[in-house]
Coordinates of C-alpha atoms in Angstrom, one line a residue:
M1 CA 0.0 0.0 0.0
T2 CA 1.3 3.4 -0.9
H3 CA 1.9 6.0 1.8
T4 CA -0.8 8.7 1.9
L5 CA -1.4 11.7 4.2
D6 CA -4.3 9.9 5.8
L7 CA -2.4 9.9 9.1
A8 CA -3.3 10.5 12.7
P9 CA -0.9 12.4 15.0
I10 CA -0.3 11.7 18.7
G11 CA 1.9 13.8 21.0
N12 CA 2.4 15.5 24.3
C13 CA 4.0 18.9 23.4
A14 CA 7.5 17.4 23.7
S15 CA 7.4 14.6 21.1
S16 CA 4.9 13.6 18.4
A17 CA 4.3 10.8 15.8
L18 CA 2.2 10.1 12.8
I19 CA 0.4 6.8 12.6
D20 CA -1.2 5.4 9.5
R21 CA -4.6 3.7 9.1
E22 CA -3.0 0.2 9.8
G23 CA -1.5 1.4 13.1
R24 CA 2.0 1.9 11.9
F25 CA 4.3 4.6 13.2
V26 CA 5.6 6.1 10.0
W27 CA 7.0 9.4 11.1
S28 CA 8.5 10.7 14.4
C29 CA 11.5 12.9 15.1
L30 CA 13.2 12.4 18.4
P31 CA 14.2 13.7 20.9
R32 CA 12.9 17.0 19.4
I33 CA 10.4 17.7 16.6
D34 CA 13.3 19.0 14.4
S35 CA 15.6 16.0 15.1
D36 CA 16.7 13.1 12.9
P37 CA 13.5 11.0 12.4
F38 CA 13.4 7.9 14.5
F39 CA 10.6 6.6 12.3
S40 CA 11.1 7.8 8.7
S41 CA 9.3 5.4 6.4
L42 CA 6.8 8.1 5.3
L43 CA 9.7 9.5 3.2
D44 CA 11.4 6.3 2.1
G45 CA 9.7 5.9 -1.3
R46 CA 8.6 2.3 -0.5
E47 CA 5.2 0.8 0.1
A48 CA 3.9 1.2 3.6
G49 CA 5.1 -1.6 5.8
D50 CA 7.6 -2.9 3.2
P51 CA 9.1 -6.1 4.8
D52 CA 12.6 -4.9 3.6
G53 CA 12.1 -1.4 4.8
I54 CA 13.1 0.4 8.0
G55 CA 11.9 3.4 9.9
Y56 CA 8.5 2.1 11.1
W57 CA 6.8 0.4 14.1
S58 CA 4.0 -2.0 13.1
I59 CA 1.7 -4.5 14.7
D60 CA 1.0 -7.0 11.9
A61 CA -2.0 -9.3 12.0
G62 CA -1.2 -11.0 8.7
P63 CA -2.7 -10.9 5.2
G64 CA -6.3 -9.9 5.0
A65 CA -6.4 -7.9 8.2
R66 CA -8.9 -5.0 8.5
T67 CA -8.6 -1.9 10.7
R68 CA -10.9 0.7 12.2
Q69 CA -9.3 3.8 13.7
A70 CA -10.5 6.7 15.8
Y71 CA -9.4 9.0 18.6
W72 CA -10.8 8.7 22.1
R73 CA -13.2 11.6 22.5
N74 CA -11.6 15.0 23.0
T75 CA -8.0 13.6 23.3
P76 CA -5.1 12.8 21.0
I77 CA -5.2 9.1 22.2
L78 CA -5.6 6.9 19.1
R79 CA -7.4 3.6 19.1
T80 CA -6.9 1.2 16.2
E81 CA -9.1 -2.0 16.1
V82 CA -7.5 -4.8 14.1
T83 CA -9.5 -7.8 12.8
D84 CA -7.5 -10.6 11.2
A85 CA -8.6 -12.8 8.3
A86 CA -10.0 -15.4 10.7
G87 CA -12.1 -12.9 12.6
A88 CA -10.0 -12.6 15.7
S89 CA -9.5 -9.0 16.9
F90 CA -7.5 -6.8 19.2
E91 CA -7.0 -3.1 19.8
I92 CA -4.0 -0.8 19.8
I93 CA -4.0 2.3 22.0
D94 CA -1.3 4.8 21.1
F95 CA -0.5 7.9 23.1
A96 CA 2.2 10.1 24.4
P97 CA 1.8 10.6 28.2
R98 CA 0.9 14.1 29.4
F99 CA -0.4 14.9 32.8
R100 CA 0.5 16.9 36.0
M101 CA 2.8 15.2 38.4
Y102 CA 4.7 16.8 41.3
G103 CA 3.4 20.2 40.4
R104 CA 4.6 20.2 36.8
F105 CA 3.8 18.5 33.5
Y106 CA 5.1 15.0 32.9
R107 CA 5.6 14.8 29.1
P108 CA 8.5 12.4 28.4
T109 CA 10.2 12.0 25.0
G110 CA 8.4 8.9 24.1
F111 CA 5.2 6.9 23.5
I112 CA 3.1 4.1 24.9
R113 CA 1.4 1.4 22.9
L114 CA -1.1 -0.9 24.6
L115 CA -2.3 -4.0 22.8
R116 CA -5.4 -5.6 24.1
P117 CA -7.1 -8.8 22.8
I118 CA -10.9 -8.4 22.0
H119 CA -12.1 -11.5 20.4
G120 CA -10.7 -14.9 19.5
A121 CA -7.0 -15.7 19.4
P122 CA -5.2 -13.0 17.3
R123 CA -1.7 -13.7 16.2
I124 CA 0.6 -10.7 15.8
T125 CA 4.1 -9.8 14.7
I126 CA 5.7 -6.7 16.2
R127 CA 8.1 -5.0 13.8
M128 CA 10.1 -2.3 15.6
R129 CA 12.5 -0.9 13.1
P130 CA 13.7 2.6 14.1
A131 CA 16.1 4.3 11.7
T132 CA 19.0 6.7 12.2
A133 CA 21.1 9.1 10.1
W134 CA 18.1 10.3 8.2
G135 CA 17.1 6.8 7.0
E136 CA 20.5 5.6 6.1
R137 CA 20.4 2.5 8.4
R138 CA 18.6 0.9 11.3
A139 CA 19.3 2.0 14.8
G140 CA 21.7 -0.2 16.8
V141 CA 20.1 -2.7 19.2
T142 CA 21.1 -4.0 22.6
S143 CA 18.7 -5.7 25.1
G144 CA 18.1 -6.8 28.6
S145 CA 15.6 -9.1 30.2
H146 CA 12.6 -6.7 29.8
H147 CA 13.9 -3.9 27.6
I148 CA 15.5 -3.2 24.3
R149 CA 17.8 -0.2 23.6
Y150 CA 17.7 1.4 20.2
V151 CA 20.9 3.4 19.6
G152 CA 20.8 6.2 17.1
E153 CA 23.4 8.8 16.1
H154 CA 22.0 11.4 18.4
V155 CA 19.5 9.7 20.7
T156 CA 19.2 6.3 22.4
L157 CA 15.7 5.2 23.4
R158 CA 14.6 2.3 25.5
L159 CA 11.6 0.1 24.9
T160 CA 10.3 -1.5 28.1
T161 CA 7.6 -4.2 27.8
N162 CA 5.8 -7.1 29.5
A163 CA 6.0 -9.0 26.2
P164 CA 8.8 -11.5 25.7
V165 CA 11.7 -9.3 24.5
S166 CA 12.8 -12.0 22.0
H167 CA 9.4 -11.8 20.2
I168 CA 10.2 -8.2 19.3
L169 CA 13.9 -8.7 18.6
E170 CA 13.3 -11.6 16.3
E171 CA 9.9 -10.3 14.9
R172 CA 8.4 -13.6 16.0
T173 CA 4.7 -14.2 15.4
F174 CA 2.8 -15.0 18.6
R175 CA -0.6 -15.2 20.1
L176 CA -1.9 -12.1 21.9
E177 CA -3.7 -13.7 24.9
E178 CA -3.3 -10.9 27.4
P179 CA -2.6 -7.2 27.3
V180 CA 0.8 -6.0 26.3
A181 CA 2.3 -2.6 27.1
M182 CA 5.3 -1.1 25.3
F183 CA 6.8 2.1 26.6
L184 CA 9.4 3.7 24.3
G185 CA 11.1 6.5 26.1
P186 CA 14.4 7.8 27.6
D187 CA 17.3 5.4 28.1
E188 CA 16.7 4.8 31.8
P189 CA 15.1 2.1 33.9
F190 CA 11.4 2.1 33.9
Q191 CA 9.9 2.6 37.4
G192 CA 7.1 0.2 38.2
E193 CA 5.3 -2.6 36.5
V194 CA 5.0 -1.5 32.9
L195 CA 1.4 -2.6 32.1
A196 CA 0.0 -1.1 35.3
V197 CA 1.9 2.1 35.0
A198 CA 1.1 2.5 31.3
S199 CA -2.6 1.9 32.0
S200 CA -2.5 4.5 34.8
M201 CA -0.8 7.0 32.4
L202 CA -3.5 6.4 29.8
N203 CA -6.2 7.4 32.3
D204 CA -4.2 10.4 33.5
T205 CA -3.5 11.5 29.9
A206 CA -7.1 11.2 28.9
S207 CA -8.2 13.2 31.9
Y208 CA -5.7 16.0 31.1
W209 CA -6.8 16.4 27.6
R210 CA -10.5 16.3 28.4
E211 CA -10.1 18.9 31.1
W212 CA -8.2 21.1 28.6
V213 CA -10.9 20.8 26.0
R214 CA -13.5 21.7 28.7
T215 CA -11.8 25.2 29.0
L216 CA -12.3 26.0 25.3
A217 CA -14.9 28.5 24.2
I218 CA -16.0 26.6 21.1
P219 CA -18.8 27.6 18.6
L220 CA -22.1 25.9 18.6
D221 CA -21.6 24.4 15.1
Y222 CA -18.7 22.4 13.9
Q223 CA -17.6 21.4 17.4
E224 CA -15.9 18.2 16.5
A225 CA -13.9 19.8 13.8
V226 CA -12.8 22.7 16.0
I227 CA -11.9 20.5 19.0
R228 CA -9.7 18.2 16.8
A229 CA -8.0 21.2 15.2
A230 CA -7.3 22.8 18.6
I231 CA -5.9 19.7 20.1
T232 CA -3.6 19.2 17.0
L233 CA -2.4 22.8 17.1
K234 CA -1.5 22.2 20.8
L235 CA 0.5 19.1 19.6
C236 CA 2.5 21.5 17.4
V237 CA 3.8 23.4 20.4
Y238 CA 7.3 22.6 21.7
E239 CA 6.3 23.4 25.3
E240 CA 9.8 23.5 26.8
T241 CA 10.5 26.9 25.0
G242 CA 7.0 27.9 23.8
A243 CA 7.8 27.5 20.1
I244 CA 5.0 26.6 17.7
V245 CA 6.1 24.7 14.6
A246 CA 4.4 25.1 11.2
A247 CA 3.9 21.3 10.8
M248 CA 5.2 18.0 12.1
T249 CA 6.9 17.0 8.9
T250 CA 9.5 18.0 6.3
S251 CA 9.4 17.7 2.5
L252 CA 5.9 16.5 1.9
P253 CA 5.7 18.1 -1.6
E254 CA 3.2 20.9 -2.4
S255 CA 2.5 18.9 -5.6
P256 CA 4.0 15.8 -7.1
G257 CA 7.3 16.3 -8.8
S258 CA 7.4 20.0 -8.1
G259 CA 10.5 20.2 -5.9
R260 CA 8.5 22.4 -3.6
N261 CA 9.6 20.3 -0.6
W262 CA 10.2 22.3 2.5
D263 CA 11.1 21.6 6.1
Y264 CA 8.3 23.0 8.3
R265 CA 9.5 21.7 11.7
Y266 CA 10.5 25.2 12.8
C267 CA 8.8 28.2 14.3
W268 CA 7.8 30.8 11.8
I269 CA 6.8 34.0 13.6
R270 CA 4.0 34.5 11.1
D271 CA 2.5 31.0 11.4
A272 CA 2.8 31.1 15.2
Y273 CA 0.9 34.5 15.3
Y274 CA -2.0 33.0 13.4
T275 CA -2.0 30.0 15.6
V276 CA -2.2 31.9 18.9
Q277 CA -4.8 34.2 17.3
A278 CA -7.0 31.3 16.5
L279 CA -6.6 29.6 19.8
N280 CA -7.2 32.9 21.6
R281 CA -10.6 32.9 19.9
L282 CA -11.2 29.7 21.7
G283 CA -9.9 31.0 25.0
A284 CA -6.7 28.9 25.0
V285 CA -4.4 31.5 26.6
D286 CA -2.0 29.0 28.0
I287 CA -0.4 28.6 24.5
L288 CA -0.3 32.4 24.0
E289 CA 1.5 32.9 27.3
N290 CA 4.1 30.2 26.6
Y291 CA 4.7 31.5 23.1
L292 CA 5.2 35.0 24.3
G293 CA 8.0 33.8 26.5
Y294 CA 9.6 32.3 23.3
L295 CA 9.1 35.7 21.5
R296 CA 10.8 37.7 24.3
N297 CA 13.8 35.5 24.0
I298 CA 14.2 35.8 20.3
I299 CA 13.7 39.6 20.6
D300 CA 16.5 39.7 23.1
I301 CA 18.7 37.6 20.8
S302 CA 18.0 40.0 17.9
G303 CA 19.2 42.9 20.0
G304 CA 16.8 45.5 18.5
G305 CA 17.9 44.8 14.9
H306 CA 16.7 42.6 12.1
I307 CA 14.5 39.7 13.3
Q308 CA 14.5 36.7 11.0
P309 CA 11.2 35.1 10.1
V310 CA 11.9 31.5 11.3
W311 CA 13.8 30.0 14.2
G312 CA 14.6 26.7 15.7
V313 CA 12.5 25.5 18.6
G314 CA 15.4 26.1 20.9
Y315 CA 16.0 29.7 19.6
E316 CA 18.5 28.5 17.0
K317 CA 19.2 31.2 14.4
V318 CA 21.0 29.1 11.8
L319 CA 18.9 26.5 10.0
T320 CA 21.2 25.7 7.1
E321 CA 19.3 23.8 4.4
R322 CA 20.7 20.5 3.1
I323 CA 19.5 17.3 1.5
A324 CA 18.9 13.9 3.1
E325 CA 20.5 11.7 0.5
H326 CA 19.2 8.4 1.8
L327 CA 15.5 9.2 1.8
P328 CA 13.9 9.2 -1.7
G329 CA 10.9 11.2 -0.5
Y330 CA 7.1 10.9 -0.1
Q331 CA 5.9 8.6 -2.8
G332 CA 9.3 9.0 -4.4
N333 CA 9.0 12.8 -4.6
G334 CA 12.3 14.2 -3.5
P335 CA 14.3 15.9 -2.4
V336 CA 14.0 15.6 1.4
R337 CA 15.2 18.8 2.9
I338 CA 16.6 19.4 6.4
G339 CA 16.7 23.0 7.5
N340 CA 15.1 26.0 5.8
Q341 CA 16.8 28.8 3.8
A342 CA 14.0 31.1 4.9
F343 CA 16.1 31.9 8.0
E344 CA 18.2 34.1 5.8
H345 CA 15.2 36.0 4.3
I346 CA 14.1 39.5 4.9
Q347 CA 10.4 39.4 5.7
H348 CA 9.1 42.6 7.2
D349 CA 5.7 41.3 8.2
V350 CA 7.3 39.6 11.3
Y351 CA 7.4 43.0 13.1
G352 CA 3.7 43.4 12.9
Q353 CA 3.1 39.8 14.0
I354 CA 5.3 40.2 17.1
V355 CA 3.4 43.3 18.2
L356 CA 0.0 41.8 17.4
S357 CA 0.8 38.7 19.4
N358 CA 1.8 40.8 22.4
T359 CA -0.9 43.4 22.3
Q360 CA -3.5 41.3 24.2
T361 CA -1.2 40.9 27.2
F362 CA -1.6 44.6 28.0
F363 CA -5.3 44.3 28.2
D364 CA -6.2 40.7 29.3
E365 CA -6.7 40.4 33.1
R366 CA -6.7 36.6 33.0
L367 CA -3.0 36.2 32.3
L368 CA -0.6 35.0 34.9
R369 CA 2.0 37.5 33.5
P370 CA 0.3 40.7 32.3
A371 CA 2.6 43.0 30.3
N372 CA 4.0 46.1 31.8
H373 CA 5.9 49.3 30.9
V374 CA 9.2 47.4 30.5
D375 CA 7.6 45.1 28.0
F376 CA 6.2 48.1 26.1
E377 CA 9.7 49.6 25.9
N378 CA 11.0 46.4 24.5
L379 CA 8.1 46.1 22.0
E380 CA 8.8 49.6 20.8
K381 CA 12.1 48.4 19.5
V382 CA 10.2 46.1 17.2
G383 CA 7.9 48.9 16.2
E384 CA 11.0 51.1 15.3
R385 CA 12.1 48.4 12.9
A386 CA 8.6 48.1 11.5
F387 CA 8.4 51.8 10.8
A388 CA 11.9 51.9 9.4
V389 CA 11.3 49.1 6.8
H390 CA 7.7 49.5 5.9
N391 CA 8.4 50.8 2.4
T392 CA 11.5 48.7 1.6
P393 CA 11.7 45.4 -0.4
D394 CA 11.5 42.0 1.2
A395 CA 10.8 38.4 0.2
G396 CA 7.2 38.6 1.3
L397 CA 5.1 36.1 3.2
W398 CA 5.3 33.6 0.3
E399 CA 9.1 33.5 0.7
L400 CA 10.2 34.1 -2.9
R401 CA 13.8 33.0 -3.1
T402 CA 15.0 35.0 -6.2
R403 CA 13.2 38.3 -6.2
A404 CA 12.2 41.1 -3.8
A405 CA 9.6 43.9 -3.8
V406 CA 7.7 46.1 -1.4
H407 CA 4.9 43.7 -0.5
T408 CA 1.6 45.2 0.5
Y409 CA 1.0 42.5 3.2
S410 CA 4.3 43.2 4.8
A411 CA 3.7 47.0 4.8
A412 CA 0.2 46.4 6.3
M413 CA 1.8 44.4 9.1
C414 CA 4.2 47.2 9.7
W415 CA 1.2 49.6 9.9
A416 CA -0.5 47.2 12.4
A417 CA 2.6 47.3 14.5
C418 CA 2.5 51.1 14.8
D419 CA -1.3 51.2 15.2
R420 CA -1.3 48.6 18.1
L421 CA 1.6 50.3 19.8
G422 CA -0.5 53.4 19.8
N423 CA -3.4 51.5 21.4
V424 CA -1.0 50.0 24.1
A425 CA 0.5 53.4 24.9
E426 CA -3.0 54.8 25.5
K427 CA -3.8 51.9 27.8
L428 CA -0.6 52.6 29.8
G429 CA -1.3 56.4 29.9
L430 CA 1.7 57.3 27.8
A431 CA 0.1 60.2 25.8
S432 CA 3.3 61.3 24.0
R433 CA 4.2 57.7 22.9
A434 CA 0.6 57.2 21.8
K435 CA 0.8 60.3 19.6
L436 CA 4.1 59.1 18.2
W437 CA 2.9 55.7 17.2
N438 CA -0.5 56.9 15.9
D439 CA 1.4 59.5 13.7
R440 CA 3.6 56.8 12.4
A441 CA 0.7 54.5 11.7
R442 CA -0.8 57.4 9.6
V443 CA 2.4 57.7 7.6
V444 CA 2.5 54.0 6.8
R445 CA -1.2 54.0 5.9
E446 CA -0.6 56.8 3.5
A447 CA 2.3 55.0 1.9
I448 CA 0.2 51.8 1.4
E449 CA -2.7 53.7 0.0
A450 CA -0.5 55.6 -2.4
G451 CA 1.8 52.6 -3.3
A452 CA -0.4 49.6 -3.3
W453 CA -3.7 51.0 -4.8
N454 CA -3.6 50.5 -8.6
T455 CA -5.9 53.1 -10.2
A456 CA -5.8 51.4 -13.6
T457 CA -7.0 48.0 -12.3
G458 CA -9.2 49.4 -9.6
H459 CA -7.8 47.2 -6.8
F460 CA -5.0 46.9 -4.3
A461 CA -2.0 45.1 -5.7
A462 CA 0.3 42.6 -4.0
T463 CA 3.3 44.9 -4.4
F464 CA 3.8 48.7 -4.4
G465 CA 3.6 49.9 -8.0
G466 CA 2.5 46.5 -9.2
D467 CA -0.8 45.1 -10.6
E468 CA -0.5 41.5 -9.5
L469 CA -2.8 39.9 -6.9
D470 CA -2.2 37.5 -4.1
A471 CA -4.5 36.1 -1.4
S472 CA -2.9 38.0 1.4
L473 CA -4.8 41.1 0.3
T474 CA -7.8 39.5 2.0
Q475 CA -6.0 40.2 5.3
L476 CA -6.4 44.0 5.1
V477 CA -9.8 43.6 6.8
D478 CA -8.6 41.2 9.4
L479 CA -5.8 43.7 10.3
R480 CA -8.4 46.4 10.5
F481 CA -6.6 48.4 7.8
L482 CA -9.9 48.3 5.8
K483 CA -13.5 47.9 6.8
P484 CA -15.4 45.1 5.1
D485 CA -17.7 47.5 3.3
D486 CA -15.0 49.7 2.1
P487 CA -15.4 49.8 -1.7
R488 CA -11.7 49.3 -2.2
N489 CA -12.0 46.0 -0.2
R490 CA -15.0 44.9 -2.3
D491 CA -13.3 45.7 -5.6
T492 CA -10.1 43.9 -4.5
L493 CA -12.0 40.8 -3.3
K494 CA -13.8 40.7 -6.7
A495 CA -10.5 40.8 -8.5
I496 CA -9.0 38.1 -6.3
E497 CA -12.0 35.9 -7.0
K498 CA -11.8 36.5 -10.7
H499 CA -8.1 35.8 -11.0
L500 CA -7.1 33.4 -8.2
R501 CA -10.2 31.3 -7.6
R502 CA -10.1 27.8 -9.1
G503 CA -13.4 26.1 -8.5
S504 CA -13.8 25.9 -4.7
N505 CA -10.2 26.8 -4.0
L506 CA -8.1 29.9 -3.9
L507 CA -4.5 30.1 -5.1
R508 CA -1.9 32.1 -3.2
Y509 CA -1.0 33.8 -6.5
D510 CA -1.1 32.7 -10.2
L511 CA 2.2 34.0 -11.5
P512 CA 5.1 31.6 -12.0
D513 CA 7.6 31.7 -9.1
D514 CA 11.0 30.1 -8.6
F515 CA 9.5 26.7 -9.2
G516 CA 7.1 27.5 -12.0
A517 CA 3.3 28.0 -11.9
P518 CA 1.4 26.7 -8.9
E519 CA -0.3 23.3 -9.4
T520 CA -2.2 23.1 -6.1
A521 CA -4.2 25.5 -3.9
F522 CA -3.0 26.6 -0.5
N523 CA -5.7 25.6 2.0
F524 CA -5.2 28.6 4.3
C525 CA -5.9 31.0 1.4
T526 CA -9.2 29.2 0.7
F527 CA -10.1 29.8 4.4
W528 CA -9.1 33.5 4.0
F529 CA -11.4 33.7 1.1
I530 CA -14.3 32.1 3.0
E531 CA -13.8 34.7 5.8
A532 CA -13.8 37.5 3.3
L533 CA -17.0 36.3 1.7
H534 CA -18.7 36.1 5.0
L535 CA -17.6 39.6 6.1
T536 CA -18.9 41.1 2.9
G537 CA -22.3 39.5 3.3
E538 CA -21.9 36.4 1.2
T539 CA -22.4 34.0 4.1
E540 CA -24.3 31.2 2.4
Q541 CA -21.6 30.9 -0.3
A542 CA -18.9 31.1 2.4
R543 CA -20.7 28.3 4.4
G544 CA -20.9 26.1 1.3
L545 CA -17.2 26.4 0.6
F546 CA -16.4 25.8 4.3
E547 CA -18.3 22.6 4.4
E548 CA -16.5 21.5 1.2
M549 CA -13.2 22.1 3.0
L550 CA -14.4 20.0 6.0
E551 CA -15.1 17.1 3.6
R552 CA -11.4 17.2 2.5
R553 CA -10.1 16.4 5.9
T554 CA -8.4 13.1 6.6
H555 CA -10.1 10.5 8.8
A556 CA -8.2 12.1 11.7
G557 CA -10.1 15.4 11.0
L558 CA -7.1 17.3 9.8
L559 CA -5.6 19.0 6.7
S560 CA -2.3 19.4 5.1
E561 CA -1.0 22.6 3.4
D562 CA -2.2 22.1 -0.1
V563 CA -4.9 20.4 -2.2
S564 CA -4.8 19.2 -5.8
L565 CA -6.9 21.4 -8.2
T566 CA -7.7 18.3 -10.2
D567 CA -8.7 15.5 -7.9
G568 CA -8.7 17.0 -4.4
T569 CA -5.8 15.0 -3.1
L570 CA -4.0 16.5 -0.1
W571 CA -0.4 17.5 -0.6
G572 CA 2.2 19.4 1.5
N573 CA 3.3 19.2 5.1
Y574 CA 1.0 17.7 7.6
P575 CA -0.7 18.4 9.9
Q576 CA -0.4 22.1 8.8
T577 CA -1.1 24.7 11.5
Y578 CA -2.1 27.3 8.9
S579 CA -4.9 25.0 7.6
L580 CA -6.2 24.2 11.1
V581 CA -6.1 27.9 12.0
G582 CA -8.3 28.6 9.0
L583 CA -10.7 25.9 9.9
I584 CA -11.1 27.3 13.5
N585 CA -11.5 30.9 12.3
C586 CA -14.1 30.1 9.8
A587 CA -16.1 27.8 12.1
V588 CA -16.2 30.6 14.7
L589 CA -17.4 33.1 12.1
L590 CA -20.0 30.9 10.4
S591 CA -21.5 29.1 13.5
R592 CA -24.9 30.0 14.9
P593 CA -24.6 31.7 18.3
W594 CA -25.2 29.6 21.4
S595 CA -28.2 31.7 22.1
A596 CA -29.9 29.9 19.1
V597 CA -30.4 26.8 21.3
R598 CA -30.3 28.0 24.8

């Protein structure tokens, strides 16, 4: 069976994995989300579960086995029910432990798999084949009486189990007559009896996630979709530092054979801004607070100067791009890239996103750490950069690698930085600073209105002095630069629909870039378009498009970055935070109010 993106993530905000419909671990980077993949078969170009392959962890029930898979309600705990050709069945419960213990979160680097017989006498084969050196070879193996050590180049993990160790080492087929627990985690002795402890951790983990979901302010409609998106966005958080990655994967191509294969396992300031914005709409301020700690650190590292658009989850500045030579790529579509050249880019929108992410902390009384005058002074340094660069060329949010321009979206984000600093200064009673920032916001607004409005075409352009369009122009309303009923917004939206809409999808742009003309639609842009339609009174059309997007989700309720314009196949990195953000935002806008049923 060919690998697809019909995958279900599990995780605990320290480690994560993607599991396919047959219950195989096919992708997991350990000990960090940007590490060498311990399970890498998703990108090995082979059939899923290839007997000669490596980089996966499967529970095989033999030819003709059938599976059913679903999450436990309101958790990222995955249950796969397997029925073999003879009708015998068992379940696999996969999760990453996460719960409070000793006043802090227990979230180890690792996973638990529980195997439980249901009916008959199932016979199973456990194939545990972690890889190392980016798929070059199998991890080394040593073992004890109840554990196996898997030794990679940069990490050693220990599998502790109540199953006979030799069954796993020799991939021996055996009858599953009683529950089996497998804990894959740090290379240290496991405390307690593994089955009892794993079962207790399962209950504690389920309780944690259900309690977290209870705190969300969800819309009346589309609840299941919003909850699953919110849980998955939280799984994209690297909690130790507060970083939020763009996706769990690298190099899932935007379209087949395109070469648009990028490593998204890093923290883009732009993507993280949209993530915390969406989760704020649901009241999940825990992620905002943790992320702002991450932002404060990278602002300090930047020293008041240029702030790069993407960082490592541990504040790493240098993310040198290279190729993993031993992995052919998803469905054979290489290359597999490690690192991302975007760390070298100039992208001015980041200054607005930093200020916008921080603004709430000056107004929100719920927060454990409300912002203060010192935070405002530090944020002003970011505003200074925004004002200084608002009319200078950059690579833009689409990260064009070979050309630069003054991008309207970037300039609008610089305007937003000045505008919100004016709001914050007023809140703090700093009248002179409020006047300064409001005056600067006015200057930037005038520059955008003069440079980006194209009189000949009758719409805003994607660049100053240009006539081209891109989907980010829909964000001028979200930023409050334009009101929805502004004729300029309506005319720009009509032009975007005419030139960028393809059926039910919206392209980012339609001009060829460094890799040619786009062949897929960017899911986040379609969600932007849905929002814009709703805000301009086209709510029924917006709702129809939104429900089409919901139909495109995987069985896990998730979306990747892109969708094929021809057959609706999902492409691009997965699960994509942008896409899940768009889902949440549109659901909140389009839902009936709770008062409709109360």
